[in-house]
Amino acid sequence: MGWRYIAQRVTTGDFLDWDVPFVATSAPKRELNGPGQMQGTIAPEYLRLLAKPDGLPVIGEWATALYAEYDGQIRWGGIVTKVSYAGQKMNITCSGYSAYPHGMPYVGPGIQSGIKIPQKWAYAGKDKNHDGYIDGSKPKRKMPPKPKDKISTRWDAYDVVRHIWAHLQSFHLGNLGITLDIHDSGYLLGASNGEDPWVMQWWESPDCGDKINEVLALANADYMESHRWDGATKEKILHRISLGTRRLGRVRNDLRFAQGENIIEIATPEGQGDDYANQVYVLGKGVGKKTARVRVLVDDKRLRRARNISFKGTSSLKTLKVYGETERSRHSEQITIPSIAIRQHPNAPLGSWTLGDRILIQVEVPWLGSLALWHRVMAEEIDPAAGTAILTLGRPGYTG
């Protein structure tokens, strides 16, 4: 069958066109922890795409979902987010459903996770001379111990992600039909002693997408978007966001990626250059001297290079240190191969990996010779028709 592009009204789920004459400029791109993208054109003008009974054109910004299907399987799905015109040509940019929360304000009830709740004390202010006794008591009575402050319920990071999505999809014309995994991340927001609460209040104009990214970064967790037919009848397309436990993917010792076998091209290997750092200072919550700060370093025999990283979501030194280790690794990796192009091969059939997998890349690099480096699959552009794929890579310490 090959590629087919299907248009759907994103707000109603009504199918608008089963074979849009869309020409992709590259294979649709899926991302780990991101919405991915698909770009292409339609030319010349097709009368059947001009308008539908609802008064909107078939292809309209924030009105149309476009799906790329190959041999009956949905390979990519997303929302048309930008349309431009050049003569008879329509240029189209689509972003995955997980782009929707970005730029959207949170206007729901506030969340206070792990906030300290002071308890009333009947004897407050009744020991003004600080002698340990109740003022005016006869005979003298010692001040009873002050009750401990209570700590509000601490939210799991994934509960916040689900809450934000439920909030967005509760509005008229806002329901995308997205379902999310129901398991917890195991990371509770806010400190157990109430000293580092996580708060989201509508009057602070929080961005829904930013808040999702924030809690996932705190939990050091992944997500991945996917779309599929509901069954053999293909009457409905289902949309899902998978949540890692907490990371998605695994080490793939069962796959082989080697130049001269299935790797047909590699992007220019990169060092860090000005981004290199072997010491990272992570700045958390707080103002002035009270700002939480940790230092993470490695002795790699190189000149000291330090970098400040802002991570204002927490004042927990433990959390800041974990984040700092990831950032330090990201800034001090010696060599990274940004991407590889591969062909269909028994060593790693197309689609045999998943986003987040750790794969060993075996390549020849001038000046460096033969290298075998572990990388993580951060994005993919699979073209089954051509029998090729482009994998965007990051080193395992870099989570994107």
Short mmCIF file of C-alpha atoms in Angstrom, two decimals:
data_model
loop_
_atom_site.label_atom_id
_atom_site.label_comp_id
_atom_site.label_asym_id
_atom_site.label_seq_id
_atom_site.Cartn_x
_atom_site.Cartn_y
_atom_site.Cartn_z
CA MET A 1 0.00 0.00 0.00
CA GLY A 2 2.74 2.50 0.87
CA TRP A 3 2.18 5.84 2.59
CA ARG A 4 -1.28 7.34 3.07
CA TYR A 5 -2.16 10.59 4.86
CA ILE A 6 -5.48 10.87 6.67
CA ALA A 7 -7.13 14.13 7.78
CA GLN A 8 -9.41 14.29 10.81
CA ARG A 9 -11.22 17.15 12.55
CA VAL A 10 -9.28 17.29 15.79
CA THR A 11 -12.20 18.53 17.95
CA THR A 12 -14.82 16.01 16.80
CA GLY A 13 -12.87 13.02 15.53
CA ASP A 14 -14.71 13.16 12.19
CA PHE A 15 -12.61 11.91 9.29
CA LEU A 16 -12.33 14.57 6.58
CA ASP A 17 -10.19 12.98 3.88
CA TRP A 18 -8.82 9.44 3.67
CA ASP A 19 -6.10 10.17 1.15
CA VAL A 20 -4.76 13.71 1.47
CA PRO A 21 -2.37 14.52 -1.42
CA PHE A 22 0.30 15.44 1.12
CA VAL A 23 3.95 15.14 0.14
CA ALA A 24 6.24 14.86 3.15
CA THR A 25 9.57 16.67 2.89
CA SER A 26 11.10 14.01 5.18
CA ALA A 27 9.93 10.98 7.11
CA PRO A 28 7.70 11.87 10.09
CA LYS A 29 9.77 12.39 13.24
CA ARG A 30 8.89 10.83 16.60
CA GLU A 31 10.63 12.12 19.72
CA LEU A 32 11.29 10.91 23.23
CA ASN A 33 9.93 13.52 25.67
CA GLY A 34 8.68 15.64 22.81
CA PRO A 35 5.86 15.94 20.29
CA GLY A 36 7.81 15.23 17.12
CA GLN A 37 7.03 16.87 13.81
CA MET A 38 5.91 16.26 10.26
CA GLN A 39 6.31 18.75 7.42
CA GLY A 40 5.26 18.69 3.81
CA THR A 41 3.32 20.31 1.02
CA ILE A 42 0.14 20.01 -0.99
CA ALA A 43 0.17 21.27 -4.57
CA PRO A 44 -1.65 22.27 -6.63
CA GLU A 45 -4.89 23.45 -5.04
CA TYR A 46 -7.38 20.61 -4.51
CA LEU A 47 -11.02 21.68 -4.51
CA ARG A 48 -12.06 18.90 -2.15
CA LEU A 49 -9.72 20.30 0.51
CA LEU A 50 -11.10 23.84 0.48
CA ALA A 51 -14.03 23.58 2.89
CA LYS A 52 -16.29 21.22 4.78
CA PRO A 53 -19.85 21.60 6.16
CA ASP A 54 -18.50 22.95 9.46
CA GLY A 55 -17.17 25.96 7.57
CA LEU A 56 -13.51 25.16 8.11
CA PRO A 57 -11.05 24.07 5.44
CA VAL A 58 -9.98 20.45 5.56
CA ILE A 59 -6.42 21.51 6.38
CA GLY A 60 -6.58 24.23 9.01
CA GLU A 61 -4.29 25.39 11.82
CA TRP A 62 -5.33 23.91 15.20
CA ALA A 63 -8.37 22.37 13.52
CA THR A 64 -7.00 19.35 11.65
CA ALA A 65 -5.19 16.23 12.79
CA LEU A 66 -3.04 14.59 10.13
CA TYR A 67 -1.89 10.97 10.32
CA ALA A 68 0.79 9.18 8.34
CA GLU A 69 -0.17 5.55 7.69
CA TYR A 70 2.03 2.90 6.07
CA ASP A 71 0.69 -0.51 5.14
CA GLY A 72 -2.28 -0.05 7.45
CA GLN A 73 -0.29 1.06 10.51
CA ILE A 74 -0.36 4.58 11.92
CA ARG A 75 3.29 5.68 11.91
CA TRP A 76 2.75 9.23 13.14
CA GLY A 77 -0.06 11.54 14.21
CA GLY A 78 -0.31 15.18 15.10
CA ILE A 79 -2.05 18.52 14.80
CA VAL A 80 -1.63 20.96 11.93
CA THR A 81 -0.02 23.92 13.72
CA LYS A 82 1.13 26.10 10.84
CA VAL A 83 0.01 26.63 7.26
CA SER A 84 1.57 28.99 4.73
CA TYR A 85 1.06 29.52 1.02
CA ALA A 86 3.36 30.07 -1.94
CA GLY A 87 1.39 30.31 -5.15
CA GLN A 88 -0.47 27.02 -5.62
CA LYS A 89 1.58 25.33 -2.91
CA MET A 90 0.37 24.87 0.67
CA ASN A 91 3.19 24.35 3.19
CA ILE A 92 2.13 22.42 6.28
CA THR A 93 3.78 21.87 9.66
CA CYS A 94 2.30 19.35 12.09
CA SER A 95 3.28 18.81 15.72
CA GLY A 96 2.45 15.81 17.88
CA TYR A 97 -0.45 16.00 20.33
CA SER A 98 1.95 16.48 23.24
CA ALA A 99 2.73 19.96 21.87
CA TYR A 100 -0.78 21.07 22.85
CA PRO A 101 -0.09 21.91 26.55
CA HIS A 102 2.76 24.27 25.63
CA GLY A 103 1.61 27.88 25.65
CA MET A 104 -1.63 26.93 27.42
CA PRO A 105 -2.23 28.60 30.82
CA TYR A 106 -3.24 26.51 33.80
CA VAL A 107 -6.45 28.01 35.21
CA GLY A 108 -7.62 25.21 37.50
CA PRO A 109 -7.51 24.66 41.27
CA GLY A 110 -4.14 25.08 42.91
CA ILE A 111 -1.84 22.23 43.86
CA GLN A 112 0.22 22.37 47.05
CA SER A 113 2.35 19.27 47.38
CA GLY A 114 4.26 18.75 50.60
CA ILE A 115 3.43 22.16 52.05
CA LYS A 116 3.74 22.76 55.79
CA ILE A 117 0.40 23.31 57.58
CA PRO A 118 0.95 25.11 60.93
CA GLN A 119 -1.17 23.70 63.75
CA LYS A 120 -3.05 25.95 66.17
CA TRP A 121 -1.54 26.06 69.63
CA ALA A 122 -3.71 27.24 72.50
CA TYR A 123 -0.66 28.47 74.40
CA ALA A 124 0.86 30.64 71.69
CA GLY A 125 2.15 33.89 73.21
CA LYS A 126 1.55 32.73 76.80
CA ASP A 127 5.23 32.61 77.77
CA LYS A 128 6.25 36.19 77.11
CA ASN A 129 9.20 36.10 79.51
CA HIS A 130 10.43 32.85 77.97
CA ASP A 131 10.90 31.08 81.28
CA GLY A 132 9.20 27.91 80.09
CA TYR A 133 6.09 28.43 82.21
CA ILE A 134 2.58 29.62 81.37
CA ASP A 135 2.29 33.31 82.24
CA GLY A 136 0.13 33.94 85.30
CA SER A 137 -0.40 30.29 86.14
CA LYS A 138 -0.70 29.51 89.86
CA PRO A 139 0.81 27.22 90.78
CA LYS A 140 3.26 27.62 87.89
CA ARG A 141 2.65 25.22 85.04
CA LYS A 142 5.16 24.33 82.36
CA MET A 143 4.34 25.18 78.78
CA PRO A 144 3.09 22.04 76.98
CA PRO A 145 4.99 21.01 73.84
CA LYS A 146 3.96 22.75 70.64
CA PRO A 147 2.10 20.42 68.24
CA LYS A 148 4.05 19.43 65.17
CA ASP A 149 3.09 21.03 61.89
CA LYS A 150 1.26 18.76 59.48
CA ILE A 151 2.47 18.19 55.92
CA SER A 152 -0.07 18.30 53.10
CA THR A 153 -0.49 15.35 50.75
CA ARG A 154 2.46 14.94 48.41
CA TRP A 155 1.58 14.43 44.78
CA ASP A 156 3.29 11.84 42.64
CA ALA A 157 4.89 13.49 39.58
CA TYR A 158 2.75 11.45 37.19
CA ASP A 159 -0.43 12.45 39.04
CA VAL A 160 0.41 16.07 38.23
CA VAL A 161 0.99 15.21 34.56
CA ARG A 162 -2.37 13.41 34.41
CA HIS A 163 -4.07 16.26 36.31
CA ILE A 164 -2.83 18.88 33.84
CA TRP A 165 -3.92 16.80 30.86
CA ALA A 166 -7.34 16.18 32.45
CA HIS A 167 -7.65 19.92 33.11
CA LEU A 168 -6.87 20.81 29.48
CA GLN A 169 -9.20 18.15 28.09
CA SER A 170 -12.07 19.19 30.37
CA PHE A 171 -12.78 22.32 28.32
CA HIS A 172 -15.16 22.57 25.38
CA LEU A 173 -13.14 22.05 22.17
CA GLY A 174 -10.18 20.92 24.24
CA ASN A 175 -10.66 17.15 24.43
CA LEU A 176 -8.05 15.44 22.26
CA GLY A 177 -9.01 11.97 23.47
CA ILE A 178 -5.56 11.36 24.93
CA THR A 179 -5.19 8.65 27.58
CA LEU A 180 -2.18 8.33 29.87
CA ASP A 181 -0.65 5.40 31.74
CA ILE A 182 -2.10 5.03 35.24
CA HIS A 183 0.97 3.88 37.19
CA ASP A 184 2.90 6.18 39.55
CA SER A 185 6.45 7.37 39.09
CA GLY A 186 7.37 6.82 42.73
CA TYR A 187 8.67 10.39 42.96
CA LEU A 188 6.68 12.57 45.39
CA LEU A 189 6.86 16.31 44.87
CA GLY A 190 7.91 18.44 47.81
CA ALA A 191 10.04 17.42 50.77
CA SER A 192 8.64 15.16 53.48
CA ASN A 193 9.41 17.80 56.15
CA GLY A 194 7.49 20.57 54.40
CA GLU A 195 10.60 22.64 53.76
CA ASP A 196 10.49 22.35 49.96
CA PRO A 197 6.86 22.38 48.76
CA TRP A 198 5.90 22.12 45.08
CA VAL A 199 3.16 24.60 44.25
CA MET A 200 1.13 25.42 41.14
CA GLN A 201 -1.35 28.30 41.39
CA TRP A 202 -3.34 29.83 38.54
CA TRP A 203 -2.53 33.42 39.57
CA GLU A 204 1.14 32.78 38.88
CA SER A 205 0.23 32.13 35.19
CA PRO A 206 1.85 28.69 34.94
CA ASP A 207 2.32 27.25 31.47
CA CYS A 208 0.87 23.73 31.33
CA GLY A 209 3.64 22.41 29.08
CA ASP A 210 6.37 23.94 31.23
CA LYS A 211 4.88 22.41 34.38
CA ILE A 212 4.70 18.97 32.78
CA ASN A 213 8.36 19.25 31.78
CA GLU A 214 9.27 20.49 35.26
CA VAL A 215 7.78 17.58 37.18
CA LEU A 216 9.18 15.06 34.69
CA ALA A 217 12.63 16.60 35.14
CA LEU A 218 12.28 16.42 38.93
CA ALA A 219 11.30 12.76 38.66
CA ASN A 220 13.98 12.12 36.01
CA ALA A 221 11.27 10.48 33.91
CA ASP A 222 10.33 9.97 30.26
CA TYR A 223 7.17 10.04 28.19
CA MET A 224 6.34 8.96 24.64
CA GLU A 225 3.36 9.74 22.41
CA SER A 226 1.76 7.13 20.13
CA HIS A 227 -1.31 6.68 17.90
CA ARG A 228 -2.95 3.50 16.60
CA TRP A 229 -6.14 2.16 15.08
CA ASP A 230 -8.73 0.85 17.55
CA GLY A 231 -8.90 -2.52 15.81
CA ALA A 232 -9.44 -4.32 12.54
CA THR A 233 -12.44 -2.16 11.63
CA LYS A 234 -10.35 1.02 11.85
CA GLU A 235 -13.23 3.19 12.93
CA LYS A 236 -11.27 5.27 15.41
CA ILE A 237 -7.69 6.35 16.10
CA LEU A 238 -6.53 6.01 19.71
CA HIS A 239 -4.04 8.43 21.25
CA ARG A 240 -1.78 7.54 24.17
CA ILE A 241 1.02 9.02 26.24
CA SER A 242 3.18 6.31 27.77
CA LEU A 243 4.99 7.15 31.00
CA GLY A 244 8.28 5.53 31.87
CA THR A 245 9.10 3.67 35.06
CA ARG A 246 10.76 6.11 35.20
CA ARG A 247 12.86 5.80 32.09
CA LEU A 248 11.61 4.41 28.81
CA GLY A 249 13.73 2.04 26.76
CA ARG A 250 16.38 -0.50 27.71
CA VAL A 251 19.91 -1.59 26.88
CA ARG A 252 19.77 -3.36 23.51
CA ASN A 253 22.52 -5.95 23.45
CA ASP A 254 20.37 -7.87 20.98
CA LEU A 255 20.77 -5.24 18.24
CA ARG A 256 23.88 -4.30 16.28
CA PHE A 257 24.54 -0.92 14.66
CA ALA A 258 27.80 -0.95 12.71
CA GLN A 259 29.21 1.11 9.87
CA GLY A 260 29.55 -0.94 6.71
CA GLU A 261 26.69 -3.20 7.81
CA ASN A 262 23.51 -1.30 8.56
CA ILE A 263 24.84 2.21 9.26
CA ILE A 264 25.00 3.98 5.91
CA GLU A 265 25.84 7.47 7.13
CA ILE A 266 26.77 9.26 10.35
CA ALA A 267 26.45 12.91 11.28
CA THR A 268 29.71 14.68 11.99
CA PRO A 269 30.94 13.54 15.43
CA GLU A 270 30.96 16.39 17.91
CA GLY A 271 32.91 17.31 21.00
CA GLN A 272 31.57 19.83 23.49
CA GLY A 273 33.57 22.93 22.50
CA ASP A 274 32.43 25.95 24.50
CA ASP A 275 29.70 23.84 26.12
CA TYR A 276 32.28 21.63 27.83
CA ALA A 277 32.21 21.64 31.64
CA ASN A 278 33.61 19.24 34.23
CA GLN A 279 32.07 21.15 37.16
CA VAL A 280 28.40 22.08 37.35
CA TYR A 281 26.75 24.31 39.95
CA VAL A 282 23.00 23.70 40.10
CA LEU A 283 20.95 26.58 41.51
CA GLY A 284 17.57 25.65 42.98
CA LYS A 285 14.86 27.52 44.85
CA GLY A 286 15.67 30.51 46.99
CA VAL A 287 16.72 34.15 46.78
CA GLY A 288 20.18 35.61 47.31
CA LYS A 289 22.38 33.73 49.77
CA LYS A 290 19.47 31.43 50.61
CA THR A 291 19.43 29.95 47.10
CA ALA A 292 19.90 26.18 47.24
CA ARG A 293 23.09 25.17 45.43
CA VAL A 294 25.07 22.00 44.82
CA ARG A 295 28.29 21.34 42.96
CA VAL A 296 28.89 18.24 40.85
CA LEU A 297 32.33 17.58 39.38
CA VAL A 298 34.54 14.98 37.75
CA ASP A 299 38.33 14.76 37.70
CA ASP A 300 38.98 14.10 34.02
CA LYS A 301 42.52 15.53 33.90
CA ARG A 302 41.28 18.53 31.92
CA LEU A 303 41.30 22.23 32.71
CA ARG A 304 38.58 23.21 35.16
CA ARG A 305 35.51 24.48 33.32
CA ALA A 306 32.47 25.36 35.43
CA ARG A 307 28.90 26.13 34.50
CA ASN A 308 25.83 27.37 36.39
CA ILE A 309 22.59 25.49 35.74
CA SER A 310 19.24 26.84 36.93
CA PHE A 311 16.75 24.29 38.27
CA LYS A 312 14.24 26.31 40.29
CA GLY A 313 11.68 23.56 40.81
CA THR A 314 13.19 22.41 44.11
CA SER A 315 15.50 23.24 46.99
CA SER A 316 16.20 19.58 47.76
CA LEU A 317 19.98 19.13 47.63
CA LYS A 318 19.55 15.46 46.81
CA THR A 319 17.34 16.24 43.80
CA LEU A 320 19.64 19.03 42.66
CA LYS A 321 22.61 16.66 42.85
CA VAL A 322 20.88 14.02 40.71
CA TYR A 323 20.00 16.67 38.14
CA GLY A 324 23.55 18.01 38.32
CA GLU A 325 25.01 14.57 37.55
CA THR A 326 22.93 14.39 34.37
CA GLU A 327 23.93 17.91 33.33
CA ARG A 328 27.60 17.32 34.14
CA SER A 329 27.56 14.18 32.02
CA ARG A 330 25.87 16.05 29.19
CA HIS A 331 28.52 18.77 29.21
CA SER A 332 31.59 16.55 29.54
CA GLU A 333 31.03 13.67 27.12
CA GLN A 334 34.10 13.52 24.88
CA ILE A 335 32.44 12.51 21.62
CA THR A 336 28.81 12.35 20.54
CA ILE A 337 27.46 11.15 17.22
CA PRO A 338 24.35 13.32 16.81
CA SER A 339 22.56 11.01 14.38
CA ILE A 340 22.93 8.00 12.12
CA ALA A 341 21.19 6.84 8.97
CA ILE A 342 20.57 3.11 8.81
CA ARG A 343 19.08 0.68 6.31
CA GLN A 344 16.88 -2.33 6.82
CA HIS A 345 19.11 -5.16 8.06
CA PRO A 346 18.73 -8.36 10.11
CA ASN A 347 21.07 -6.89 12.74
CA ALA A 348 18.43 -4.26 13.59
CA PRO A 349 15.21 -4.47 11.54
CA LEU A 350 13.39 -1.16 11.13
CA GLY A 351 11.32 -0.48 14.24
CA SER A 352 13.01 -3.20 16.32
CA TRP A 353 14.16 -0.53 18.79
CA THR A 354 12.03 1.91 20.75
CA LEU A 355 12.59 5.50 21.77
CA GLY A 356 14.80 5.66 24.86
CA ASP A 357 16.72 2.46 24.06
CA ARG A 358 20.50 2.41 24.67
CA ILE A 359 22.30 1.17 21.58
CA LEU A 360 25.99 0.59 20.85
CA ILE A 361 27.22 2.52 17.79
CA GLN A 362 30.30 1.06 16.06
CA VAL A 363 31.86 3.49 13.59
CA GLU A 364 35.14 4.62 12.07
CA VAL A 365 36.00 8.26 12.75
CA PRO A 366 39.03 10.01 11.19
CA TRP A 367 41.70 10.89 13.80
CA LEU A 368 39.95 8.75 16.38
CA GLY A 369 39.84 5.39 14.62
CA SER A 370 37.35 2.67 15.50
CA LEU A 371 34.83 3.71 18.15
CA ALA A 372 32.14 1.80 19.99
CA LEU A 373 29.99 4.29 21.88
CA TRP A 374 26.73 3.84 23.76
CA HIS A 375 24.04 6.27 22.71
CA ARG A 376 20.37 6.70 23.51
CA VAL A 377 17.68 6.86 20.80
CA MET A 378 16.06 10.29 21.26
CA ALA A 379 14.10 10.53 18.00
CA GLU A 380 13.41 8.52 14.88
CA GLU A 381 12.40 9.14 11.27
CA ILE A 382 11.49 5.79 9.72
CA ASP A 383 10.69 5.51 6.01
CA PRO A 384 9.51 1.93 5.45
CA ALA A 385 9.05 2.58 1.74
CA ALA A 386 12.74 3.43 1.35
CA GLY A 387 13.85 0.85 3.91
CA THR A 388 15.79 3.48 5.85
CA ALA A 389 15.65 5.38 9.12
CA ILE A 390 17.38 8.32 10.72
CA LEU A 391 17.99 8.04 14.46
CA THR A 392 18.71 11.15 16.53
CA LEU A 393 21.05 10.18 19.34
CA GLY A 394 22.26 11.43 22.70
CA ARG A 395 24.76 9.99 25.10
CA PRO A 396 23.15 7.96 27.91
CA GLY A 397 23.81 10.72 30.45
CA TYR A 398 21.92 13.18 28.28
CA THR A 399 18.16 12.81 28.51
CA GLY A 400 17.10 15.52 26.11
#
